[in-house]
mmCIF file of C-alpha atoms in Angstrom:
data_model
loop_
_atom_site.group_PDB
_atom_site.id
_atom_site.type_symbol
_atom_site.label_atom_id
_atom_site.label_comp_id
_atom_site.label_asym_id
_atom_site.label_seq_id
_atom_site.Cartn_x
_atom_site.Cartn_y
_atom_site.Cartn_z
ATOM 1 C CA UNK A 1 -14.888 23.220 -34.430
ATOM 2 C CA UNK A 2 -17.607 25.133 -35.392
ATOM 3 C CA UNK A 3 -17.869 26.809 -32.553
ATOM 4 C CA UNK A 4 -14.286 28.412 -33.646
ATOM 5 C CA UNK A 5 -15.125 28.957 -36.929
ATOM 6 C CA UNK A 6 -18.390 30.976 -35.696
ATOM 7 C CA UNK A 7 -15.735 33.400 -33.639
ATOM 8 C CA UNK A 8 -13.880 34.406 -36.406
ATOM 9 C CA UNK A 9 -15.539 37.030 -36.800
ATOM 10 C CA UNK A 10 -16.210 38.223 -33.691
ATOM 11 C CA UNK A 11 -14.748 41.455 -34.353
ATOM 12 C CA UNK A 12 -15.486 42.090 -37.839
ATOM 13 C CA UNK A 13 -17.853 44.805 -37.178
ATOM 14 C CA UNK A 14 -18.425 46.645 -33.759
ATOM 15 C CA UNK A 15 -22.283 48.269 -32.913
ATOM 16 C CA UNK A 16 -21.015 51.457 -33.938
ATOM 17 C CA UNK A 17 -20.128 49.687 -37.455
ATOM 18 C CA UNK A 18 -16.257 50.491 -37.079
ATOM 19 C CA UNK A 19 -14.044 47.438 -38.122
ATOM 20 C CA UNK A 20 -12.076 46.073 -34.805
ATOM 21 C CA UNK A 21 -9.128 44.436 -34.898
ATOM 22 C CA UNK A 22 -8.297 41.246 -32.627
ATOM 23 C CA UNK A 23 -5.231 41.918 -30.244
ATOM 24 C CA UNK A 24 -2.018 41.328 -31.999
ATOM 25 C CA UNK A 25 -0.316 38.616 -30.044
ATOM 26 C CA UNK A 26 3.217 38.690 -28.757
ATOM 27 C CA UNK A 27 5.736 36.158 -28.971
ATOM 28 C CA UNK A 28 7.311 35.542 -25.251
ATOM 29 C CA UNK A 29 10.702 33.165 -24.769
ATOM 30 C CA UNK A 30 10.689 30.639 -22.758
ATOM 31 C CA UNK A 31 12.871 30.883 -19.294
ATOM 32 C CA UNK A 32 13.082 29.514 -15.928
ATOM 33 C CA UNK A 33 10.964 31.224 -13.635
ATOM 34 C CA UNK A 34 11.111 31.122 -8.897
ATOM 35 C CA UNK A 35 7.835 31.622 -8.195
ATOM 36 C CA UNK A 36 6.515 32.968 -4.903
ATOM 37 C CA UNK A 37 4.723 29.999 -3.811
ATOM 38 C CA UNK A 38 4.885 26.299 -5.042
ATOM 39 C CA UNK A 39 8.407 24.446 -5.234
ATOM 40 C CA UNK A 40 10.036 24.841 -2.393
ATOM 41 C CA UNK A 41 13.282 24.798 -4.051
ATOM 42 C CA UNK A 42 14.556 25.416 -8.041
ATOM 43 C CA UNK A 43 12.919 27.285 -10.519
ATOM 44 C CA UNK A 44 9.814 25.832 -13.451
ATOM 45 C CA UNK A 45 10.460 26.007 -16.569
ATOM 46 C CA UNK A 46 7.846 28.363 -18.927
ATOM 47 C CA UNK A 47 7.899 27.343 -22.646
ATOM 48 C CA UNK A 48 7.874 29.792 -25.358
ATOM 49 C CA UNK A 49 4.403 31.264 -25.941
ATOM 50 C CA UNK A 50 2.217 34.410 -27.253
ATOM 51 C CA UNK A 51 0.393 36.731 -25.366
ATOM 52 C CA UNK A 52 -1.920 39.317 -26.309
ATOM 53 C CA UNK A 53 -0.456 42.905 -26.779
ATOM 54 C CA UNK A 54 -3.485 44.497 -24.843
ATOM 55 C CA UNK A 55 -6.072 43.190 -22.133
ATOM 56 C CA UNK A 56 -9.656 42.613 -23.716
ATOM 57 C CA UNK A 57 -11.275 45.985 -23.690
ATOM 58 C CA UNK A 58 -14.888 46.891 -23.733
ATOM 59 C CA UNK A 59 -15.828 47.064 -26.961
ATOM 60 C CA UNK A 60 -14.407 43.914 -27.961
ATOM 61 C CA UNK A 61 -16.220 41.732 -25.160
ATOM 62 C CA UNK A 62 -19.447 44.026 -26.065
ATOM 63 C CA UNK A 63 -19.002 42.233 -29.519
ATOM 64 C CA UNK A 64 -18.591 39.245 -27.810
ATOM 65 C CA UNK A 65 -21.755 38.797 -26.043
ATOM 66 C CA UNK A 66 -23.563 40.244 -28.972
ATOM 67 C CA UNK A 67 -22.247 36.948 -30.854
ATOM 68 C CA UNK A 68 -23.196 35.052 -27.837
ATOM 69 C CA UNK A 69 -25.896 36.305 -25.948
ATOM 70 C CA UNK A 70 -25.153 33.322 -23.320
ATOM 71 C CA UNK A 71 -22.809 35.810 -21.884
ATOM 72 C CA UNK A 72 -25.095 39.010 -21.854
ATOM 73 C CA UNK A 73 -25.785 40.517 -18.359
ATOM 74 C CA UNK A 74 -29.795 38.742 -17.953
ATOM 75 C CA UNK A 75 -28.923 35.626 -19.690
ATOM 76 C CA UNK A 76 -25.044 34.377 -17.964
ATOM 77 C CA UNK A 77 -25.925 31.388 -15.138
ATOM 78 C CA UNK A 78 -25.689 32.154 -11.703
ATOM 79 C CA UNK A 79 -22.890 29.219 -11.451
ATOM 80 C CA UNK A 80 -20.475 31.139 -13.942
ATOM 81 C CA UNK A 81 -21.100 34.997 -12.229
ATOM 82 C CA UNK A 82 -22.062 36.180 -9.335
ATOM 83 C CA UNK A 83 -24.499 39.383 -8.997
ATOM 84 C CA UNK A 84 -21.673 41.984 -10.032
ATOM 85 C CA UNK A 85 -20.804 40.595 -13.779
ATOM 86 C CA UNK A 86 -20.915 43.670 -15.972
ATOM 87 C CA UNK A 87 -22.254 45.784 -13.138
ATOM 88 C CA UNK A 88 -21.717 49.104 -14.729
ATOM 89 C CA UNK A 89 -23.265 47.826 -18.195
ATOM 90 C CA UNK A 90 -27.003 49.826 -18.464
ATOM 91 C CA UNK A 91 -27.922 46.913 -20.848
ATOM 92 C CA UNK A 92 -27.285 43.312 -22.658
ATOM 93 C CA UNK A 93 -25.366 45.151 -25.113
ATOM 94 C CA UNK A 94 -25.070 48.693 -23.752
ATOM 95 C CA UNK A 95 -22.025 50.074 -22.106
ATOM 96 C CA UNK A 96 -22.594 52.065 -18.599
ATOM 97 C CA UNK A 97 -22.767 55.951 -18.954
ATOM 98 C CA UNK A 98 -19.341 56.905 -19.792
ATOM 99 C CA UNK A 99 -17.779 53.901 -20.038
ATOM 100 C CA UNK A 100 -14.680 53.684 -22.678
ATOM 101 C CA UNK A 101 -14.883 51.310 -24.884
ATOM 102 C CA UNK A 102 -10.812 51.225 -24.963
ATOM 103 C CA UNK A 103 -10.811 50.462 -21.349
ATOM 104 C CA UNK A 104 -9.974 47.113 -20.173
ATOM 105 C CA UNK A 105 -13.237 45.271 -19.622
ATOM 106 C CA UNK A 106 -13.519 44.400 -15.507
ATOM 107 C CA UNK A 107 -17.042 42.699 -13.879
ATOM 108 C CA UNK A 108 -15.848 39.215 -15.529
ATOM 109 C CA UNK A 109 -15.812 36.169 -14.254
ATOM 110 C CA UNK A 110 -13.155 33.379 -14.908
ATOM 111 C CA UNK A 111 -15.365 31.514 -16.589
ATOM 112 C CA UNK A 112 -15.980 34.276 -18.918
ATOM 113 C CA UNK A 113 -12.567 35.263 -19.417
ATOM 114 C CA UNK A 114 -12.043 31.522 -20.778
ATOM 115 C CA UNK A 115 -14.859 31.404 -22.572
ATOM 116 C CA UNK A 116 -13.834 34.605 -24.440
ATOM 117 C CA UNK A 117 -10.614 33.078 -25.090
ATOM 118 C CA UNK A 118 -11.665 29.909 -26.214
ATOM 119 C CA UNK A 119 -13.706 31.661 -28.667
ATOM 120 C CA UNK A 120 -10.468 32.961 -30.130
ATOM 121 C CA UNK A 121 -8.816 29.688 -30.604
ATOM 122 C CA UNK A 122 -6.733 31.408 -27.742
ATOM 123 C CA UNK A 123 -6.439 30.640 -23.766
ATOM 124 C CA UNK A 124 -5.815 32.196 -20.602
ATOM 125 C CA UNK A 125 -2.278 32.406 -19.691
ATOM 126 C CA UNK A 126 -0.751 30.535 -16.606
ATOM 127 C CA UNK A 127 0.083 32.295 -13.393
ATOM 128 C CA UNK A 128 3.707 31.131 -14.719
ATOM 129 C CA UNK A 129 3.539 32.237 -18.351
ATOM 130 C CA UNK A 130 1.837 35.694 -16.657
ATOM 131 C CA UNK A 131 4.676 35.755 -14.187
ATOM 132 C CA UNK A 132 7.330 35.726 -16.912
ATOM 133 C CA UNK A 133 5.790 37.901 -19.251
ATOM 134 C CA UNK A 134 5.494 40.709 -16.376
ATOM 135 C CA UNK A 135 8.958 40.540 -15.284
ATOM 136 C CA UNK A 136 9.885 42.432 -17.985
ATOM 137 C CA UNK A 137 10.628 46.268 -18.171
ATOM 138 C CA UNK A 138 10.914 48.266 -21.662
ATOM 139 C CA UNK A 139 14.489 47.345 -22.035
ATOM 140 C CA UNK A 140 15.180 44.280 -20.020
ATOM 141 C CA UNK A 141 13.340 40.827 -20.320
ATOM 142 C CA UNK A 142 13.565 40.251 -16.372
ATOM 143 C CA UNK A 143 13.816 43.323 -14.190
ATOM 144 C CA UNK A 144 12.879 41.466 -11.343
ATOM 145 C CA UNK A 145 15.743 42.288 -9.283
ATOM 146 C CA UNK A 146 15.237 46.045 -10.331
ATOM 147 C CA UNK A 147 14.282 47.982 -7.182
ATOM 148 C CA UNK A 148 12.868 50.775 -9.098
ATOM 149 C CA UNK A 149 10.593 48.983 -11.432
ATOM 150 C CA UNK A 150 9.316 46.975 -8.904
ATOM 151 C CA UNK A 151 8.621 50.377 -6.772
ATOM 152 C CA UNK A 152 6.916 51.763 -10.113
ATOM 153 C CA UNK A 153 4.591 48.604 -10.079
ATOM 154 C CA UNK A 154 3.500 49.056 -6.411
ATOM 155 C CA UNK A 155 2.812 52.745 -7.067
ATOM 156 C CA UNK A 156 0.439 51.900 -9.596
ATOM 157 C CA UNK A 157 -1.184 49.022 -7.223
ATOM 158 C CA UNK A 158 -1.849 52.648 -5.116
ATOM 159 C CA UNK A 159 -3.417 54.377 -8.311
ATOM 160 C CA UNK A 160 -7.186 54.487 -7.717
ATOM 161 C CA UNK A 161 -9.667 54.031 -10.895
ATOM 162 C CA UNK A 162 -6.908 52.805 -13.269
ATOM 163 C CA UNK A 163 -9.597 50.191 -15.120
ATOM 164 C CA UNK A 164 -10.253 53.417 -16.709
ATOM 165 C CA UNK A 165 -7.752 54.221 -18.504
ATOM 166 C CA UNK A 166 -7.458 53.365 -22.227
ATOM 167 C CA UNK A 167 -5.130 50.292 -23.196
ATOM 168 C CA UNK A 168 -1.979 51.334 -24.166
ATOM 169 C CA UNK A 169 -1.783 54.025 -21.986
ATOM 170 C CA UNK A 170 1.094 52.877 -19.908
ATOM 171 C CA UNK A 171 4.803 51.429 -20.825
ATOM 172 C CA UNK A 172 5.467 49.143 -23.132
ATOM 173 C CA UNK A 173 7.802 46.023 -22.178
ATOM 174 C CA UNK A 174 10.368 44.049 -23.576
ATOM 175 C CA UNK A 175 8.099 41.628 -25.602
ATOM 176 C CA UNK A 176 6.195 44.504 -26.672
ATOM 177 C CA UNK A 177 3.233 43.671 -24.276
ATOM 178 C CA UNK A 178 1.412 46.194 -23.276
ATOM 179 C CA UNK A 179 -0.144 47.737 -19.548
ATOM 180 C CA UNK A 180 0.866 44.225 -18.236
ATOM 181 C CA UNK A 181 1.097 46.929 -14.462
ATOM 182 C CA UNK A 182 -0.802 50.188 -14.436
ATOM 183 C CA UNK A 183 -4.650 49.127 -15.469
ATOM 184 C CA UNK A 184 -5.953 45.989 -13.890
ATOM 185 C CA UNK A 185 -5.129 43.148 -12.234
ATOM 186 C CA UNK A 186 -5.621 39.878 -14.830
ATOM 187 C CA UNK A 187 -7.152 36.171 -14.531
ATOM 188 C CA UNK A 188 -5.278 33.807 -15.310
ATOM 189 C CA UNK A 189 -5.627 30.194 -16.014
ATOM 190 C CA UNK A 190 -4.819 28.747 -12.642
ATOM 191 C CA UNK A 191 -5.058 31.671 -10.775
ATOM 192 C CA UNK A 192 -5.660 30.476 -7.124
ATOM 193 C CA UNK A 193 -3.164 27.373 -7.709
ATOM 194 C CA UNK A 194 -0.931 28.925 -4.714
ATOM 195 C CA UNK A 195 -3.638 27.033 -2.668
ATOM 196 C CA UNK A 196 -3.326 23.823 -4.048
ATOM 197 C CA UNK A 197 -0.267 21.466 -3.587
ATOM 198 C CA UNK A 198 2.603 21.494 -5.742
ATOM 199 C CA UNK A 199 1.590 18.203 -7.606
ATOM 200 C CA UNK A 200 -2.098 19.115 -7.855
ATOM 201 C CA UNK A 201 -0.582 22.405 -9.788
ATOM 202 C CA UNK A 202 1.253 20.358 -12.179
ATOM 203 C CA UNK A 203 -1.238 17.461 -12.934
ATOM 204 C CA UNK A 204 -3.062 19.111 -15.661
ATOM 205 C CA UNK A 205 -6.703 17.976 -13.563
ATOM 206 C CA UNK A 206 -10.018 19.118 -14.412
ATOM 207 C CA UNK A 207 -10.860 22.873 -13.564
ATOM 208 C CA UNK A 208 -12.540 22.336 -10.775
ATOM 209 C CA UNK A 209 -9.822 21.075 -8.924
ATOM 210 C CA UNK A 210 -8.497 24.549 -9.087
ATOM 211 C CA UNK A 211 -11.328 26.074 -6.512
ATOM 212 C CA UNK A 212 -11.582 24.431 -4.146
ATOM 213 C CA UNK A 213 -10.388 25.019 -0.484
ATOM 214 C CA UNK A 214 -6.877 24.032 0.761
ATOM 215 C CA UNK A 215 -3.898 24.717 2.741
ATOM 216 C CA UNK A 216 -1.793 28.087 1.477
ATOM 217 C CA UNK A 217 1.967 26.690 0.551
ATOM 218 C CA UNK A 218 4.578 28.370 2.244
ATOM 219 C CA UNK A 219 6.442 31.754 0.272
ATOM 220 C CA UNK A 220 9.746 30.334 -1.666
ATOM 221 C CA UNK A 221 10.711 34.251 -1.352
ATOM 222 C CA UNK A 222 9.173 37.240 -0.017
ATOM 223 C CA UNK A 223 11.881 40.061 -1.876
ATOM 224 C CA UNK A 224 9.022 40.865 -4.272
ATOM 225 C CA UNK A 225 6.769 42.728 -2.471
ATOM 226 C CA UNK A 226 5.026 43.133 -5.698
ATOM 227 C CA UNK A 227 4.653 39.744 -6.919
ATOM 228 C CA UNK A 228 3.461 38.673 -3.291
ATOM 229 C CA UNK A 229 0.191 41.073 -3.733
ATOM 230 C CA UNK A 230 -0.416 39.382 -7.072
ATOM 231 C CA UNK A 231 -0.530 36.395 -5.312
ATOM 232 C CA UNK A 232 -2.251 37.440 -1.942
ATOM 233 C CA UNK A 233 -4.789 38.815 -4.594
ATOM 234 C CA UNK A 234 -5.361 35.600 -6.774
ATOM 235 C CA UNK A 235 -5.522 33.303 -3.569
ATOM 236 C CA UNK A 236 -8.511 35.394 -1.827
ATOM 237 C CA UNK A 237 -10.988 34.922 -5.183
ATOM 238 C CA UNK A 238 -13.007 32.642 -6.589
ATOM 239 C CA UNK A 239 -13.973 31.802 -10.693
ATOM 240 C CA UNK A 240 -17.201 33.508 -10.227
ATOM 241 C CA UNK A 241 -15.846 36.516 -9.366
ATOM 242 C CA UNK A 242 -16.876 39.291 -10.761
ATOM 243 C CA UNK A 243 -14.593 42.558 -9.825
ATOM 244 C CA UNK A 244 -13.942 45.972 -11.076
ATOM 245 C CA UNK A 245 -10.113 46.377 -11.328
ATOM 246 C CA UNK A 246 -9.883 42.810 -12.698
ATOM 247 C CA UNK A 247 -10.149 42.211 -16.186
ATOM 248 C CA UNK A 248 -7.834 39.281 -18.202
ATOM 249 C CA UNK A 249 -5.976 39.243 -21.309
ATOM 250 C CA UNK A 250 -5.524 35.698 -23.637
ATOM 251 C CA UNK A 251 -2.543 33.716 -24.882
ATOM 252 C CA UNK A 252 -1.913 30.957 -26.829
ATOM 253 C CA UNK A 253 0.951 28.379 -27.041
ATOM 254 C CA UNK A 254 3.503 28.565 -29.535
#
């Protein structure tokens, strides 16, 4: 509890000394969702949730690791990061040499993503609750079936250096979530889950269960070319991963 309490004011003042504001969350309705791998039949149902309106940038995880230096660059453990966690960073609490601090932050590890979250009475989404949030275009809650949104999404899988780019710098969707394609790819809570079996996924087990090795499931549906590199992607890492086009955004239940 204190813990929590501490992190409430995580972003009350930046280095700089200018106020930052924690990401607006997002209410999302619940739905039925197919995903890619898992059931082999049916949908899963996603309850209503919120979701942050922008991925974590920079500056805020800066602030972060100023509040808790256990997550600085020297200081993080070896078992929660490997040897590229905040690469680019010249210092503890310095951002690499043109770095934006309104850029996603990338080099983070699962573990770090969580712990940032947790700090904000928040979570990491589900690959579900991720799923359904980013099935949405500007003016329809599930453009799945939409050939040229889903084309728009693999072009900017193509875009090189896209981590760079400021949040908010791409569309807007129905829920009013932000750069959810277009930046960086994002961790999510059971990210690597397609490896696991279908009961495993639903069991609510400890975290480790989540990495380790196992059998890949087979696809439920390959239309979405898309989705299936978000999930080729989140089966071929691991939680101490640290990587630059990956960077994670929190949510919270309802």
């Amino acid at each position: 509890m204190k813990y929590i309490i501490a992190c409430l004011f995580l972003f009350s003042l930046s280095l700089t000394g200018i106020s930052q504001t924690p990401t607006a969350l997002k209410q999302i309705k619940g739905g039925t969702l197919a995903p890619l791998y898992g059931l082999d039949s049916g949908k899963v149902w996603v309850d209503d949730f919120q979701l942050d309106e922008f991925a974590v940038t920079n500056q805020q995880y800066l602030d972060f690791v100023e509040k808790y230096p256990e997550w600085q660059k020297s200081k993080v453990k070896s078992i929660f990061a490997d040897g590229n966690y905040l690469v680019d960073w010249q210092g503890d609490l310095q951002l690499g040499k043109g770095m934006n601090s309104n850029s996603p932050i990338t080099n983070v590890s699962w573990f770090a993503a969580k712990a940032y979250c947790a700090c904000q009475d928040k979570r990491l989404p589900s690959v579900d609750e991720w799923e359904l949030a980013a099935k949405a275009s500007e003016s329809n809650p599930n453009a799945e079936y939409d050939s040229l949104f889903n084309q728009r999404i693999i072009e900017s899988y193509e875009t090189p250096n896209t981590y760079a780019k400021t949040v908010g710098s791409t569309y807007k969707n129905f829920w009013g979530v932000s750069d959810m394609h277009g930046l960086v790819w994002e961790w999510t809570s059971d990210f690597n889950s397609v490896l696991i079996s279908g009961e495993s996924r639903q069991d609510g087990d400890a975290d480790r269960n989540l990495f380790c090795a196992g059998a890949a499931i087979t696809a439920s549906n390959l239309r979405d070319y898309a989705a299936f590199m978000r999930y080729a992607f989140r089966g071929s890492i691991k939680a101490d991963y640290n990587i630059r086009n990956l960077g994670f955004r929190c949510a919270k239940s309802k």
